Coordinates of C-alpha atoms in Angstrom, one line a residue:
X10 CA -1.5 -21.9 101.2
X11 CA -1.2 -25.2 100.3
X12 CA -2.4 -26.3 97.3
X13 CA -5.9 -27.2 99.5
X14 CA -6.6 -24.1 99.8
X15 CA -7.4 -20.8 98.6
X16 CA -7.9 -16.9 98.7
X17 CA -11.0 -16.0 96.4
X18 CA -12.0 -13.2 95.8
X19 CA -15.4 -12.0 94.4
X20 CA -16.0 -8.5 92.1
X21 CA -14.2 -5.5 92.3
X22 CA -16.7 -3.7 95.7
X23 CA -14.1 -1.3 96.6
X24 CA -16.0 0.0 98.9
X25 CA -17.2 -2.6 100.5
X26 CA -13.1 -4.6 100.7
X27 CA -10.9 -4.6 102.8
X28 CA -6.9 -5.3 102.7
X29 CA -6.7 -8.8 103.2
X30 CA -4.5 -9.0 105.9
X31 CA -7.0 -7.8 108.2
X32 CA -8.1 -12.4 107.8
X33 CA -6.4 -13.3 110.7
X34 CA -8.0 -10.5 113.2
X35 CA -11.8 -12.1 111.8
X36 CA -10.7 -14.4 115.0
X37 CA -12.3 -11.3 117.4
X38 CA -16.0 -11.9 115.4
X39 CA -15.4 -15.2 117.9
X40 CA -15.5 -12.7 120.9
X41 CA -17.8 -8.8 121.8
X42 CA -16.5 -6.5 118.9
X43 CA -16.3 -3.3 119.6
X44 CA -20.3 -2.0 118.2
X45 CA -21.6 -5.8 117.5
X46 CA -25.5 -5.9 118.4
X47 CA -25.5 -9.3 117.0
X48 CA -25.3 -12.3 118.4
X49 CA -25.7 -15.3 117.0
X50 CA -25.0 -19.2 118.3
X51 CA -23.7 -21.6 115.4
X52 CA -23.4 -24.9 115.1
X53 CA -23.7 -27.9 117.2
X54 CA -20.8 -26.8 118.4
X55 CA -22.8 -23.9 119.7
X56 CA -20.4 -21.1 119.1
X57 CA -20.9 -18.3 120.1
X58 CA -20.2 -15.3 117.5
X59 CA -20.6 -11.6 117.7
X60 CA -21.2 -9.5 114.0
X61 CA -22.8 -6.0 112.4
X62 CA -26.2 -6.2 112.8
X63 CA -26.1 -3.5 109.9
X64 CA -23.5 -4.5 107.8
X65 CA -25.3 -8.4 107.3
X66 CA -27.9 -6.6 106.3
X67 CA -27.1 -4.9 103.4
X68 CA -25.2 -6.9 102.1
X69 CA -27.6 -10.1 102.4
X70 CA -31.4 -10.2 102.1
X71 CA -31.4 -13.6 104.4
X72 CA -29.9 -11.5 107.1
X73 CA -31.9 -8.5 106.3
X74 CA -35.1 -10.3 106.8
X75 CA -33.5 -12.6 110.0
X76 CA -32.5 -9.4 111.5
X77 CA -35.3 -7.4 110.5
X78 CA -37.1 -7.4 113.7
X79 CA -37.3 -4.0 115.9
X80 CA -35.2 -5.2 119.0
X81 CA -38.2 -5.5 122.6
X82 CA -35.9 -3.3 125.4
X83 CA -32.7 -5.7 127.1
X84 CA -29.6 -7.4 126.2
X85 CA -31.5 -8.5 122.6
X86 CA -31.2 -12.6 121.9
X87 CA -29.0 -14.9 121.0
X88 CA -29.6 -15.9 116.8
X89 CA -29.3 -18.7 116.7
X90 CA -28.8 -21.3 113.4
X91 CA -28.4 -24.8 114.4
X92 CA -27.9 -26.5 110.9
X93 CA -24.7 -24.7 110.1
X94 CA -21.3 -25.5 111.0
X95 CA -19.2 -22.5 113.5
X96 CA -16.5 -22.8 110.1
X97 CA -18.4 -22.3 107.8
X98 CA -20.4 -19.7 109.2
X99 CA -17.2 -17.7 109.7
X100 CA -16.3 -17.8 106.2
X101 CA -19.1 -16.6 105.3
X102 CA -18.8 -13.7 106.7
X103 CA -15.9 -13.4 106.3
X104 CA -17.1 -12.8 102.2
X105 CA -19.6 -10.3 103.7
X106 CA -17.1 -8.3 105.2
X107 CA -13.8 -8.6 103.3
X108 CA -15.5 -9.8 99.9
X109 CA -13.9 -12.9 99.9
X110 CA -13.0 -15.7 101.8
X111 CA -10.6 -18.8 102.4
X112 CA -12.1 -22.0 101.3
X113 CA -10.5 -25.0 102.1
X114 CA -11.1 -28.4 100.4
X115 CA -12.6 -29.7 104.0
X116 CA -15.0 -27.4 104.5
X117 CA -16.5 -26.3 100.8
X118 CA -19.4 -28.5 100.7
X119 CA -20.8 -26.3 103.9
X120 CA -19.8 -23.2 102.9
X121 CA -21.6 -23.9 100.1
X122 CA -24.8 -25.6 101.2
X123 CA -24.3 -22.2 103.1
X124 CA -24.2 -19.9 100.1
X125 CA -27.1 -21.5 98.7
X126 CA -29.0 -21.4 101.4
X127 CA -28.3 -17.4 102.6
X128 CA -28.8 -16.8 98.2
X129 CA -25.5 -15.1 98.3
X130 CA -25.1 -15.8 94.4
X131 CA -21.3 -14.6 94.4
X132 CA -19.8 -16.9 97.0
X133 CA -21.6 -19.9 96.2
X134 CA -19.5 -19.2 91.9
X135 CA -16.8 -18.8 94.2
X136 CA -17.1 -22.5 96.1
X137 CA -18.8 -24.3 92.3
X138 CA -15.8 -22.6 91.0
X139 CA -13.5 -24.4 94.6
X140 CA -15.3 -27.4 94.1
X141 CA -14.5 -28.2 91.1
X142 CA -10.9 -27.2 91.0
X143 CA -10.5 -29.9 94.5
X144 CA -12.8 -32.7 92.5
X145 CA -11.0 -36.3 93.4
X146 CA -12.1 -39.3 94.4
X147 CA -13.4 -38.7 98.1
X148 CA -15.0 -36.0 97.7
X149 CA -16.4 -36.3 94.4
X150 CA -20.0 -37.4 96.3
X151 CA -20.0 -35.4 98.6
X152 CA -20.7 -32.8 96.0
X153 CA -22.9 -34.6 94.0
X154 CA -25.2 -35.1 96.8
X155 CA -24.9 -31.1 97.8
X156 CA -25.7 -30.3 93.9
X157 CA -28.8 -33.1 93.6
X158 CA -30.2 -31.5 96.9
X159 CA -29.6 -27.8 95.8
X160 CA -30.3 -28.0 92.1
X161 CA -27.2 -27.5 91.2
X162 CA -26.5 -28.9 87.4
X163 CA -23.5 -28.1 86.4
X164 CA -21.5 -29.1 89.2
X165 CA -23.9 -31.8 89.3
X166 CA -22.7 -33.2 85.8
X167 CA -19.0 -32.3 86.1
X168 CA -19.0 -34.4 89.1
X169 CA -20.9 -37.5 86.8
X170 CA -18.4 -37.2 84.6
X171 CA -15.4 -37.7 87.1
X172 CA -17.5 -41.0 88.9
X173 CA -17.7 -41.9 85.0
X174 CA -14.2 -42.0 84.8
X175 CA -13.8 -43.5 87.9
X176 CA -16.2 -45.3 88.9
X177 CA -14.1 -48.6 90.6
X178 CA -12.5 -46.2 92.8
X179 CA -15.4 -43.5 94.3
X180 CA -17.8 -47.4 94.9
X181 CA -14.8 -48.4 97.2
X182 CA -16.0 -44.7 98.9
X183 CA -17.5 -43.5 102.5
X184 CA -19.5 -41.2 100.5
X185 CA -20.9 -43.4 97.5
X186 CA -22.3 -45.6 100.2
X187 CA -23.6 -42.1 102.1
X188 CA -25.4 -40.6 98.6
X189 CA -29.1 -40.4 98.4
X190 CA -31.4 -42.8 96.3
X191 CA -31.8 -39.0 94.1
X192 CA -28.3 -38.5 93.6
X193 CA -27.4 -42.0 92.9
X194 CA -29.9 -42.6 90.2
X195 CA -28.3 -40.9 87.3
X196 CA -25.2 -42.4 88.4
X197 CA -27.6 -46.3 87.7
X198 CA -28.3 -45.0 84.5
X199 CA -25.3 -43.9 82.7
X200 CA -23.8 -46.2 80.0
X201 CA -21.0 -44.5 80.8
X202 CA -19.6 -45.7 83.8
X203 CA -16.0 -47.3 84.3
X204 CA -17.5 -50.3 85.5
X205 CA -18.2 -53.6 84.9
X206 CA -22.5 -54.7 86.3
X207 CA -21.5 -57.5 88.2
X208 CA -19.6 -55.2 90.1
X209 CA -22.3 -52.6 90.2
X210 CA -24.7 -54.5 91.3
X211 CA -22.4 -55.5 94.6
X212 CA -21.8 -51.5 94.9
X213 CA -25.5 -51.3 94.7
X214 CA -26.0 -53.4 98.3
X215 CA -23.8 -52.7 99.5
X216 CA -25.6 -49.1 99.2
X217 CA -28.5 -50.9 100.2
X218 CA -27.3 -52.3 103.2
X219 CA -26.3 -48.7 104.9
X220 CA -29.0 -47.3 104.3
X221 CA -31.1 -49.9 105.4
X222 CA -29.5 -49.6 108.5
X223 CA -29.5 -45.8 109.1
X224 CA -33.7 -46.1 108.2
X225 CA -34.3 -49.4 109.8
X226 CA -35.8 -49.5 106.6
X227 CA -35.6 -53.3 104.4
X228 CA -32.6 -54.0 102.3
X229 CA -35.4 -54.4 99.3
X230 CA -37.7 -51.3 99.9
X231 CA -33.9 -48.9 100.5
X232 CA -32.8 -50.3 97.0
X233 CA -36.3 -50.2 95.3
X234 CA -35.5 -46.3 94.0
X235 CA -33.3 -47.0 92.4
X236 CA -32.6 -51.3 92.1
X237 CA -34.0 -50.8 88.2
X238 CA -30.7 -49.6 86.3
X239 CA -29.3 -52.2 87.3
X240 CA -28.7 -54.8 83.9
X241 CA -28.9 -57.5 85.0
X242 CA -28.9 -59.7 81.4
X243 CA -25.9 -57.7 81.4
X244 CA -24.4 -61.1 83.5
X245 CA -23.4 -64.0 82.1
X246 CA -26.0 -67.6 83.2
X247 CA -24.0 -68.3 86.0
X248 CA -22.9 -64.7 87.8
X249 CA -27.2 -64.7 87.3
X250 CA -28.3 -68.0 88.8
X251 CA -25.9 -66.7 92.4
X252 CA -27.4 -63.3 92.2
X253 CA -30.8 -65.3 92.0
X254 CA -29.7 -67.3 95.3
X255 CA -28.8 -64.5 97.7
X256 CA -31.5 -62.2 96.2
X257 CA -33.7 -65.6 97.9
X258 CA -31.0 -65.1 101.4
X259 CA -30.9 -60.8 100.8
X260 CA -34.6 -60.0 98.9
X261 CA -32.7 -56.3 96.7
X262 CA -34.7 -57.1 93.2
X263 CA -37.5 -57.6 92.1
X264 CA -37.7 -61.0 90.9
X265 CA -39.5 -60.4 88.3
X266 CA -36.4 -58.3 87.2
X267 CA -34.6 -61.3 87.3
X268 CA -36.9 -63.4 85.4
X269 CA -36.8 -59.9 82.9
X270 CA -33.3 -60.8 82.7
X271 CA -33.4 -64.5 81.9
X272 CA -35.9 -63.9 79.5
X273 CA -32.9 -61.6 77.4
X274 CA -30.8 -65.1 78.2
X275 CA -33.5 -67.5 76.8
X276 CA -34.7 -65.5 73.5
X277 CA -31.2 -64.9 72.9
X278 CA -32.4 -60.7 72.1
X279 CA -31.5 -57.6 73.8
X280 CA -35.1 -56.8 72.5
X281 CA -36.8 -59.1 74.5
X282 CA -38.7 -57.7 77.1
X283 CA -39.2 -53.8 76.5
X284 CA -38.1 -52.3 80.3
X285 CA -35.0 -54.6 80.1
X286 CA -32.1 -52.1 79.6
X287 CA -29.7 -54.6 78.5
X288 CA -26.8 -52.2 76.5
X289 CA -23.7 -52.1 78.1
X290 CA -22.1 -50.0 79.9
X291 CA -18.2 -48.2 78.9
X292 CA -17.0 -51.2 81.5
X293 CA -19.1 -54.2 80.7
X294 CA -16.5 -56.6 80.6
X295 CA -17.2 -58.9 77.3
X296 CA -19.4 -61.6 78.1
X297 CA -20.2 -64.8 74.9
X298 CA -24.1 -63.7 75.0
X299 CA -23.6 -60.0 74.5
X300 CA -23.2 -60.7 71.0
X301 CA -26.9 -61.9 70.9
X302 CA -28.2 -58.6 73.1
X303 CA -25.6 -56.6 70.7
X304 CA -27.9 -57.1 68.6
X305 CA -31.0 -53.9 69.4
X306 CA -27.8 -51.4 69.3
X307 CA -26.7 -52.1 66.5

């Protein structure tokens, strides 16, 4: 077993627990089992998976409701679950059959998603523990997105703390570019990001470009929910001028927000505009004008 997979086991339900040596036999679930009475068609690959209605209904309220209807005469129709990947679904069945599960880094977030959607709290906790243990630069944004989507507060906090400590590396990942606006917002509002504001503006523009291409919407429209968290007053006058010129060619930031930053420079006060965020982040590179902006926070 590699360092990126683990056999996680839930509490001591001896009546339900099967010996871990039975896990190699679970591929039988991909072929008709003896006395199996339910057939699933799972994922985009439409993989057939066979299982036992009674066991699933006893172990999981979701399946109890899903499979509770009386079967009509003849061959029962398959249960189609198109949104869950087959590998993740097999992990769910492994947990339901054996009360333990072999989690792997590349699929654990899909298993976690299924556990949340199916109301499997014990499996969810096993997945959360594994994700926190495996957090790295490549995984953290995907984990943050799942945490925000399903309201997993402790996981969201762990992901944000990790990103704050590894900001520059995370901003270069594909996962960062694929974050939703609600997931990106708490990052841009953080004082603890170890990255300079100029780099953060570039990262936000790259993020908005990707979202604009996917959603077929203007860059400025995609960026609107999060762009107010950029602290433009931290930029030096030359940087702000360059940003303003680029913003004319490719709108990203509302003109009023740039005007607010210029007002802070002109008046040399961080409180010149009430809504203009001027507080330094942990990774902010010092600039000469910051000594005026810092007066607000002393």
